[in-house]
Short mmCIF file of C-alpha atoms in Angstrom, two decimals:
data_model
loop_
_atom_site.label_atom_id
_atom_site.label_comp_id
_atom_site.label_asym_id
_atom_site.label_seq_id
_atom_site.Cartn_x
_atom_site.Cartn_y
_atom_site.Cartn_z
CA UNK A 1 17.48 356.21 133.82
CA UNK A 2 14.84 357.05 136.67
CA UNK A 3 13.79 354.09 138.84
CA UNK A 4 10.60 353.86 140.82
CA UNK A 5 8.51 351.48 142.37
CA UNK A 6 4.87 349.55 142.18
CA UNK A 7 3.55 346.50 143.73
CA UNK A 8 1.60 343.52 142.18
CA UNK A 9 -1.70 343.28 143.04
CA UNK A 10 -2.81 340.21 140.69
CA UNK A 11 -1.24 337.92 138.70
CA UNK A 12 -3.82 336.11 136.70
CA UNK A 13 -3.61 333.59 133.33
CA UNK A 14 -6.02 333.53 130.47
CA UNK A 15 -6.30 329.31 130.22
CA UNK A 16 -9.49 328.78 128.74
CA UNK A 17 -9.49 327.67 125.21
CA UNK A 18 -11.05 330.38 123.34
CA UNK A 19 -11.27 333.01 126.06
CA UNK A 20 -9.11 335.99 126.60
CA UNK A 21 -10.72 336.40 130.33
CA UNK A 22 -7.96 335.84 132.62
CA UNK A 23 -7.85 334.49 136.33
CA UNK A 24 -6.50 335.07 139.58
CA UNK A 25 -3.38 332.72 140.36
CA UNK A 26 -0.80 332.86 143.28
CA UNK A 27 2.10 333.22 140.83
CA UNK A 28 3.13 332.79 137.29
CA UNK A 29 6.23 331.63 135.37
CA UNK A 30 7.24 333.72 133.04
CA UNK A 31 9.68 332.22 130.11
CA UNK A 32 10.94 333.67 127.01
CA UNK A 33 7.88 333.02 125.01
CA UNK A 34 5.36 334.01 128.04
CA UNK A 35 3.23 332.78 130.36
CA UNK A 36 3.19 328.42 129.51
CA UNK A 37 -0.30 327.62 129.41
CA UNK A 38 -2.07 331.40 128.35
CA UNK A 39 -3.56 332.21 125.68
CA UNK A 40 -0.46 334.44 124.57
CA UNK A 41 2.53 331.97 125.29
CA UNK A 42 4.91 331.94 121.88
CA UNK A 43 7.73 333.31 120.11
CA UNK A 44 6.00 334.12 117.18
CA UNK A 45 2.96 335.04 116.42
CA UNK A 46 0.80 335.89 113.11
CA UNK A 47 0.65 339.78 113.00
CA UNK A 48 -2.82 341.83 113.18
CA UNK A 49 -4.16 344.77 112.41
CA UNK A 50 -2.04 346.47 115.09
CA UNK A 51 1.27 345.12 113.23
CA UNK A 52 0.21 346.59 109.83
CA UNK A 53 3.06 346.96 108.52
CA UNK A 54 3.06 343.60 107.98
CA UNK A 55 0.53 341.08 105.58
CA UNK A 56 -2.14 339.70 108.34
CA UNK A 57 -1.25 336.44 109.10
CA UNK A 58 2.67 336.82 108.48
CA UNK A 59 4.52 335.17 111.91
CA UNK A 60 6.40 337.75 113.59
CA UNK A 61 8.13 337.91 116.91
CA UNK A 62 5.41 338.34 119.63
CA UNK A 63 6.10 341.24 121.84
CA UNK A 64 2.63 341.18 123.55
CA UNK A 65 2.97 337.90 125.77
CA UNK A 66 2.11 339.64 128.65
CA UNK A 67 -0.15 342.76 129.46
CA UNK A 68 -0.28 345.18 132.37
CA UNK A 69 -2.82 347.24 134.29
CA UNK A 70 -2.94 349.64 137.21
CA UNK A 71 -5.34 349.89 139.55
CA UNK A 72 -5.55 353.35 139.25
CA UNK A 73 -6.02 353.51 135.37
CA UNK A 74 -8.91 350.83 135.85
CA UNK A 75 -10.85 353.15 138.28
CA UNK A 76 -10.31 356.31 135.67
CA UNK A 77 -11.94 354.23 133.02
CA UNK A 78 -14.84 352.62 135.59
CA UNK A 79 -15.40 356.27 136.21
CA UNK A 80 -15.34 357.56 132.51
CA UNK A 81 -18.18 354.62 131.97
CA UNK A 82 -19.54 355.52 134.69
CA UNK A 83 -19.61 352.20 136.64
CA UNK A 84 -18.37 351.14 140.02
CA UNK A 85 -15.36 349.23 139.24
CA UNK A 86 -13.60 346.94 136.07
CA UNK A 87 -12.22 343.70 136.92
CA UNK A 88 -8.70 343.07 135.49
CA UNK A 89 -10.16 339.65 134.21
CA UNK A 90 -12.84 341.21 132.31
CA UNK A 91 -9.51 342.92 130.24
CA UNK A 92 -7.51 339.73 130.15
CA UNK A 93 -4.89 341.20 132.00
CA UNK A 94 -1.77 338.98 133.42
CA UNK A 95 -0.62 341.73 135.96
CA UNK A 96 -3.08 344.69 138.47
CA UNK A 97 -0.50 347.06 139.64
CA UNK A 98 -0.83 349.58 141.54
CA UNK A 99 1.48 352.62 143.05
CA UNK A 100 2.22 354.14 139.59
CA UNK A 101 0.92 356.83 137.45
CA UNK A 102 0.61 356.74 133.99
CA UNK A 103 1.51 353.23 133.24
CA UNK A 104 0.31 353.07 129.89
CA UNK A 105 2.63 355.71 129.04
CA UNK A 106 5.43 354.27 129.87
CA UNK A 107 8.01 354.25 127.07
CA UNK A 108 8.88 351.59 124.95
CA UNK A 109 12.32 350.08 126.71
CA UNK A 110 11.06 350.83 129.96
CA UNK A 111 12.27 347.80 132.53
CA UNK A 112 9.92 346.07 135.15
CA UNK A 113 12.24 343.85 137.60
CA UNK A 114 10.53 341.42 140.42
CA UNK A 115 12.29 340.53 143.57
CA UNK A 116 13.44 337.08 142.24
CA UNK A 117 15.35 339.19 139.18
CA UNK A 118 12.55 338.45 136.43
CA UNK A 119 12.64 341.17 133.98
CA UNK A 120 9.98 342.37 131.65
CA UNK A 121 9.97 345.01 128.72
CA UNK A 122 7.60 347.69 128.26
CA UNK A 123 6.87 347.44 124.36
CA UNK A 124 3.97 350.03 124.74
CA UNK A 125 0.38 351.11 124.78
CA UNK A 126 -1.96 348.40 124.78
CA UNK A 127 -4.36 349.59 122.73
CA UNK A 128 -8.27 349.02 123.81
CA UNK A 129 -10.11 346.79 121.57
CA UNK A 130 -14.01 346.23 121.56
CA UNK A 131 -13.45 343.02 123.22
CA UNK A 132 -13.41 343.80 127.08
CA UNK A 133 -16.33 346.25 126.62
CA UNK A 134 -18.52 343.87 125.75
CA UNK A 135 -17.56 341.67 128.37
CA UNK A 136 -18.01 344.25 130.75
CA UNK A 137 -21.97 344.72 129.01
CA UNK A 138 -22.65 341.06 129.86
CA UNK A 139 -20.93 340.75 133.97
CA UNK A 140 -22.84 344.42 134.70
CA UNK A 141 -25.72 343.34 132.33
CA UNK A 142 -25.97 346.71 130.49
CA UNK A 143 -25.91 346.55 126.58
CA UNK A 144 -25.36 350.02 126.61
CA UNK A 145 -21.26 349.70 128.07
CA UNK A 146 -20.22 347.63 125.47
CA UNK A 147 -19.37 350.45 123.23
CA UNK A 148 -17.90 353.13 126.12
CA UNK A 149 -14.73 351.02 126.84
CA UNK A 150 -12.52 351.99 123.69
CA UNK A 151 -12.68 355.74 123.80
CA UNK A 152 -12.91 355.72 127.65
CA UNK A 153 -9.82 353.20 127.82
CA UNK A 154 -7.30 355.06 125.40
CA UNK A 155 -3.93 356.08 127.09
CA UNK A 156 -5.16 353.75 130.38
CA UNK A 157 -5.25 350.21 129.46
CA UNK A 158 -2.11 349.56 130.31
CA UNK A 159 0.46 348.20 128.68
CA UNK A 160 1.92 345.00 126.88
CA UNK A 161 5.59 343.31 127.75
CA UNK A 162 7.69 341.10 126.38
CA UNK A 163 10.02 338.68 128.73
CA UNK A 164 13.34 340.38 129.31
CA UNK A 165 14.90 337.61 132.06
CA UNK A 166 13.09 334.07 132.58
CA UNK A 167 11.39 333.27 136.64
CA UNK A 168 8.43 333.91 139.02
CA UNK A 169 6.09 336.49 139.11
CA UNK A 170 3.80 336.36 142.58
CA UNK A 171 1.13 338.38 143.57
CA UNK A 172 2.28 340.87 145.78
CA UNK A 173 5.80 341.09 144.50
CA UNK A 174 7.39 345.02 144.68
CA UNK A 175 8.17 345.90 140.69
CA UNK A 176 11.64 347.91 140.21
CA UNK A 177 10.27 350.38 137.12
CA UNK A 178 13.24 351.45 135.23
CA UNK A 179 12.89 353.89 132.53
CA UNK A 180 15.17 354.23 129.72
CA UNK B 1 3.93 356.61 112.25
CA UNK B 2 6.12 358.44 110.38
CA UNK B 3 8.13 356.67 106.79
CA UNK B 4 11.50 357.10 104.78
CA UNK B 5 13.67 355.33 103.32
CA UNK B 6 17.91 354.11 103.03
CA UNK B 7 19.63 352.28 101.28
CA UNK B 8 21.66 349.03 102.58
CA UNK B 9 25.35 349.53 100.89
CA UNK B 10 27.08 346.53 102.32
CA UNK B 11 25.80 343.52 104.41
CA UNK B 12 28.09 341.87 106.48
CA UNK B 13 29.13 339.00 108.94
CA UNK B 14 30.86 338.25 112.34
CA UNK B 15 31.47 334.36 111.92
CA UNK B 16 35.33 333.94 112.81
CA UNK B 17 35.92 332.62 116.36
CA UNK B 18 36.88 335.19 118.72
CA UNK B 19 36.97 337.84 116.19
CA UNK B 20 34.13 340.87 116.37
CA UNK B 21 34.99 342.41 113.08
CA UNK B 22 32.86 341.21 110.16
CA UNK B 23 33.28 340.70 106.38
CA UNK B 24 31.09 341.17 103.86
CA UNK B 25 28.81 339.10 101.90
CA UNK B 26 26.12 339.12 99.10
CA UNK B 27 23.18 338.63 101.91
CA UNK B 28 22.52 337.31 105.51
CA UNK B 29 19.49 335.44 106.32
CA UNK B 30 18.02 336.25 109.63
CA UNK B 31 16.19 334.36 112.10
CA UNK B 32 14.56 335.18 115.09
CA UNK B 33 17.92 334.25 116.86
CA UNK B 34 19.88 336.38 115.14
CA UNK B 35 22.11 335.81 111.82
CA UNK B 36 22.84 331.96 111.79
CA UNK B 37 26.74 331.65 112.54
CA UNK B 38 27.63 335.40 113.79
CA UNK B 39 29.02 335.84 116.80
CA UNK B 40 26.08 337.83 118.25
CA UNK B 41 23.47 334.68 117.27
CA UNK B 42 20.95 333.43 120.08
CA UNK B 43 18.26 333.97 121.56
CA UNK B 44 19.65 334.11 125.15
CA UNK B 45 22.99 336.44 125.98
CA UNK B 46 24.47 336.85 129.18
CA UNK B 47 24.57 339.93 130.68
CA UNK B 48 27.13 342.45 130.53
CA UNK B 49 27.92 346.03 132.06
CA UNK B 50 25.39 346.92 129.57
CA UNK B 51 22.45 345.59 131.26
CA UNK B 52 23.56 346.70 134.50
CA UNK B 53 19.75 345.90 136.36
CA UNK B 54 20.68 342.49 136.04
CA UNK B 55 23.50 340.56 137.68
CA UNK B 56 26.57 339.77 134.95
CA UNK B 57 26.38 336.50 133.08
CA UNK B 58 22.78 336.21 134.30
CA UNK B 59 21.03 335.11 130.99
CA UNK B 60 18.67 337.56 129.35
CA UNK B 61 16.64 338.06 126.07
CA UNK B 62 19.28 338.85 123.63
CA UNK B 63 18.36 342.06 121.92
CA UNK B 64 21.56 342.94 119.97
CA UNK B 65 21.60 340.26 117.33
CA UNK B 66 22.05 342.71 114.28
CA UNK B 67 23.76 346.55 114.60
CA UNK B 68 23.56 349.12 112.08
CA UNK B 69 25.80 351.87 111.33
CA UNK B 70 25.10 354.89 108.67
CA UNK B 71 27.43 356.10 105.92
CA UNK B 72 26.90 359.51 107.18
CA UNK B 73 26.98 358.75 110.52
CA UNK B 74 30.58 356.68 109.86
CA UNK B 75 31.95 359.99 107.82
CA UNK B 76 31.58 362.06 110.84
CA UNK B 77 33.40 359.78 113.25
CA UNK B 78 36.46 359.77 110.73
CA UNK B 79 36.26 363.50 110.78
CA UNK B 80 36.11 363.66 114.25
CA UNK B 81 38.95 361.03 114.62
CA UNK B 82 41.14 362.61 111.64
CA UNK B 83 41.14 359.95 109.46
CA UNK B 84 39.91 359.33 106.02
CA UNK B 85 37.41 357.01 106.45
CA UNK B 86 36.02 354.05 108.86
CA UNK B 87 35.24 350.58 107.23
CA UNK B 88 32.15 348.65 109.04
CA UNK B 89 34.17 345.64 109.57
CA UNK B 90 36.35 347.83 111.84
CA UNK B 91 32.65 348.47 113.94
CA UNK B 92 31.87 344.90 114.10
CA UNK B 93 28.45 345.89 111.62
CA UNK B 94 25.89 343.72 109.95
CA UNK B 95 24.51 346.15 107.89
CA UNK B 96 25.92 349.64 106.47
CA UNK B 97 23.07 352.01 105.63
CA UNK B 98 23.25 355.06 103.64
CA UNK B 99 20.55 357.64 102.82
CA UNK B 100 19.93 358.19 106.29
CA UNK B 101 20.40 361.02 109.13
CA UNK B 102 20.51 360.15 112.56
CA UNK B 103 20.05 356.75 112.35
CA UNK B 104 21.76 356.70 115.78
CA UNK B 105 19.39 358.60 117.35
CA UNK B 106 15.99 356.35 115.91
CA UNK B 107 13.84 355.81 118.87
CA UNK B 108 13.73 352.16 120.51
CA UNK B 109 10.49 350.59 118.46
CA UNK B 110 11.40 351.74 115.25
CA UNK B 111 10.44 349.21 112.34
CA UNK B 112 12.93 349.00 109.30
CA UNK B 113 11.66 346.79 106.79
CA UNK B 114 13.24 344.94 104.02
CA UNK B 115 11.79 344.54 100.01
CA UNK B 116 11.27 340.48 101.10
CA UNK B 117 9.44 341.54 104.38
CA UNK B 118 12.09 340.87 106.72
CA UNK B 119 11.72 343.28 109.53
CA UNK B 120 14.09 344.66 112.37
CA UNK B 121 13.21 346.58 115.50
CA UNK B 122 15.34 349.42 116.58
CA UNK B 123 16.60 348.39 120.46
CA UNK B 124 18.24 351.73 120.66
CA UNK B 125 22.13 353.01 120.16
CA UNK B 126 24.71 350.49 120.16
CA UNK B 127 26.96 352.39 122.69
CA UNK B 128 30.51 353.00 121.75
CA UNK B 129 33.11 350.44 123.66
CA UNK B 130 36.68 350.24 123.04
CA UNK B 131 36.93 347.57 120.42
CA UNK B 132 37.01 349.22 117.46
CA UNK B 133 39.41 352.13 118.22
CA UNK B 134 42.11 349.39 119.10
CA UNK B 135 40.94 347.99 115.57
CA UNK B 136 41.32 351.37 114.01
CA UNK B 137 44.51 351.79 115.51
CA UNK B 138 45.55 349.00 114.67
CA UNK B 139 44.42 349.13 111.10
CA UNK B 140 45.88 352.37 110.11
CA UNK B 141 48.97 351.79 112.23
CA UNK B 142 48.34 354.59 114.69
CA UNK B 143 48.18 354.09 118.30
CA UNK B 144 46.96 357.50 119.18
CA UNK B 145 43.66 356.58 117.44
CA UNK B 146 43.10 354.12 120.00
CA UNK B 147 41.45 356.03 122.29
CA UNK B 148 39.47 358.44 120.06
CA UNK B 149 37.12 356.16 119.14
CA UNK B 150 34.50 356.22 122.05
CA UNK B 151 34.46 360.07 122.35
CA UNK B 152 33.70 360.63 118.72
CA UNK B 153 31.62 357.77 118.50
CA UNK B 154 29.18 358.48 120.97
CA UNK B 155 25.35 358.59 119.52
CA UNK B 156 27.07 358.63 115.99
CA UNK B 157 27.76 354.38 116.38
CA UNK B 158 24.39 353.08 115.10
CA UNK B 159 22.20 351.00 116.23
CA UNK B 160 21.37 347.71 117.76
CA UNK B 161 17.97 345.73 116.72
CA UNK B 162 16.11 342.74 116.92
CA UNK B 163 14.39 340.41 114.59
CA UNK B 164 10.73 340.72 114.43
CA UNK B 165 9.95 339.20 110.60
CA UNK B 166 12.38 336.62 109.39
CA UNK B 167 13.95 336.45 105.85
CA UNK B 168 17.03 338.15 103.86
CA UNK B 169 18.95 340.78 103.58
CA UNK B 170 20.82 341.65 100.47
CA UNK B 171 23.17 343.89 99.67
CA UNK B 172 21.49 346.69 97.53
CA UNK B 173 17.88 346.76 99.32
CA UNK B 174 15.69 349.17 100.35
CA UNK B 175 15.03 349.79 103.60
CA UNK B 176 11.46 351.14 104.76
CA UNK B 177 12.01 353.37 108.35
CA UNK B 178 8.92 353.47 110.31
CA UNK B 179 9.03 355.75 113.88
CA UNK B 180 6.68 355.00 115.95
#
């Protein structure tokens, strides 16, 4: 095991009926099925295309109730698009890091602890839909960006968690990383 | 993503109070909880030395509802331990696989699927303890067996997982391994 550290720069909720866009909020509960309230809160959920294994539409336990990205992987990708910054609400995120390299390569199993003893676990690479890069198109108003985020965003989007011990996540809280 | 298969020889159950060893039976049904009426059912489980990052008997996701051990993997511990052979019951197992190598060593993430769709995630190895050696001891009326247990257990033991898909498991199926 090899511990390090990162801080939380954001903590934000996707609330909005239909939207994945998150926002900025002083803190979140996390409980074992998520975040109450956003848009991925549940136990189960009906699998995708990213749990192919699976028929589409099967319920299976949901392992992506709350994602994860780093300030530093967000300016790699503004840079690959060449634009000044990304928003983490423009990716639905739930939590901006920073202090770490390489988040999205984190392995699977990997621990994030917060100061009040919430735990989270890493279950891997989120991978970058077309979703976020056409939301970027429409805040920057460039048509042109929708279609840069995917292969600029592989291996940096950050990653998604699942809840590991129920409590408070606050912006600003120091993350214990453990790896496995 | 890479495939094979096993085979599941024997399924079994924990379900007598106080008691880790398990007994067989024609199928389990599983749950997202665990196996309904085995000792290692829930959702929640304190935690032990195991989970060291968090304080004992604080409650945590419980990721060790089901453990695995392999045929092969069982032969070699008898080897090591000079006996004939090891029974699953002795190990506390749910499910005795056969077909097989290294099942111990299956990264955290792996899938194993079942013919009715039931699916499993690998949580990693289920680390040797002393349980079973004072089971095998006892069993085979050997004291000095005891404490041989852990040493030639170690990354030979199986596995731990979690639910992902609900369903059954029957003794005879076909298991499909995906690593991630």
């Amino acid at each position: 095991m090899r511990t390090f550290h990162a801080t939380t720069e954001a903590v934000l909720i996707a609330d909005e009926k239909g939207n994945f866009v998150t926002r900025r909020v002083p803190e979140i509960e996390v409980e074992l099925a998520g975040i109450p309230g956003d848009r991925h809160y549940g136990l189960l959920v009906p699998a995708d295309s990213r749990q192919s294994i699976y028929e589409r539409g099967t319920m299976i336990a949901n392992r992506r109730q709350i994602s994860i990205i780093s300030v530093e992987e967000c300016e790699e990708i503004a840079q690959g698009m060449g634009i000044e910054a990304i928003e983490p609400e423009w990716l639905g995120a739930n939590l901006l890091v920073s202090g770490i390299q390489g988040l999205t390569l984190l392995p699977v199993g990997t621990r994030l602890v917060f100061p009040d003893g919430t735990g989270l676990i890493c279950e891997g690479e989120n991978e970058p839909c077309v979703l976020p890069g056409k939301k970027i198109a429409a805040a920057i108003s460039d048509e042109s960006l929708a279609k840069k985020f995917v292969p600029n965003a592989k291996r940096k989007r950050g990653i998604v968690c699942s809840i590991e011990r129920e409590g408070i996540i606050r912006a600003g809280d120091e993350i214990r990383i453990i790896r496995p």
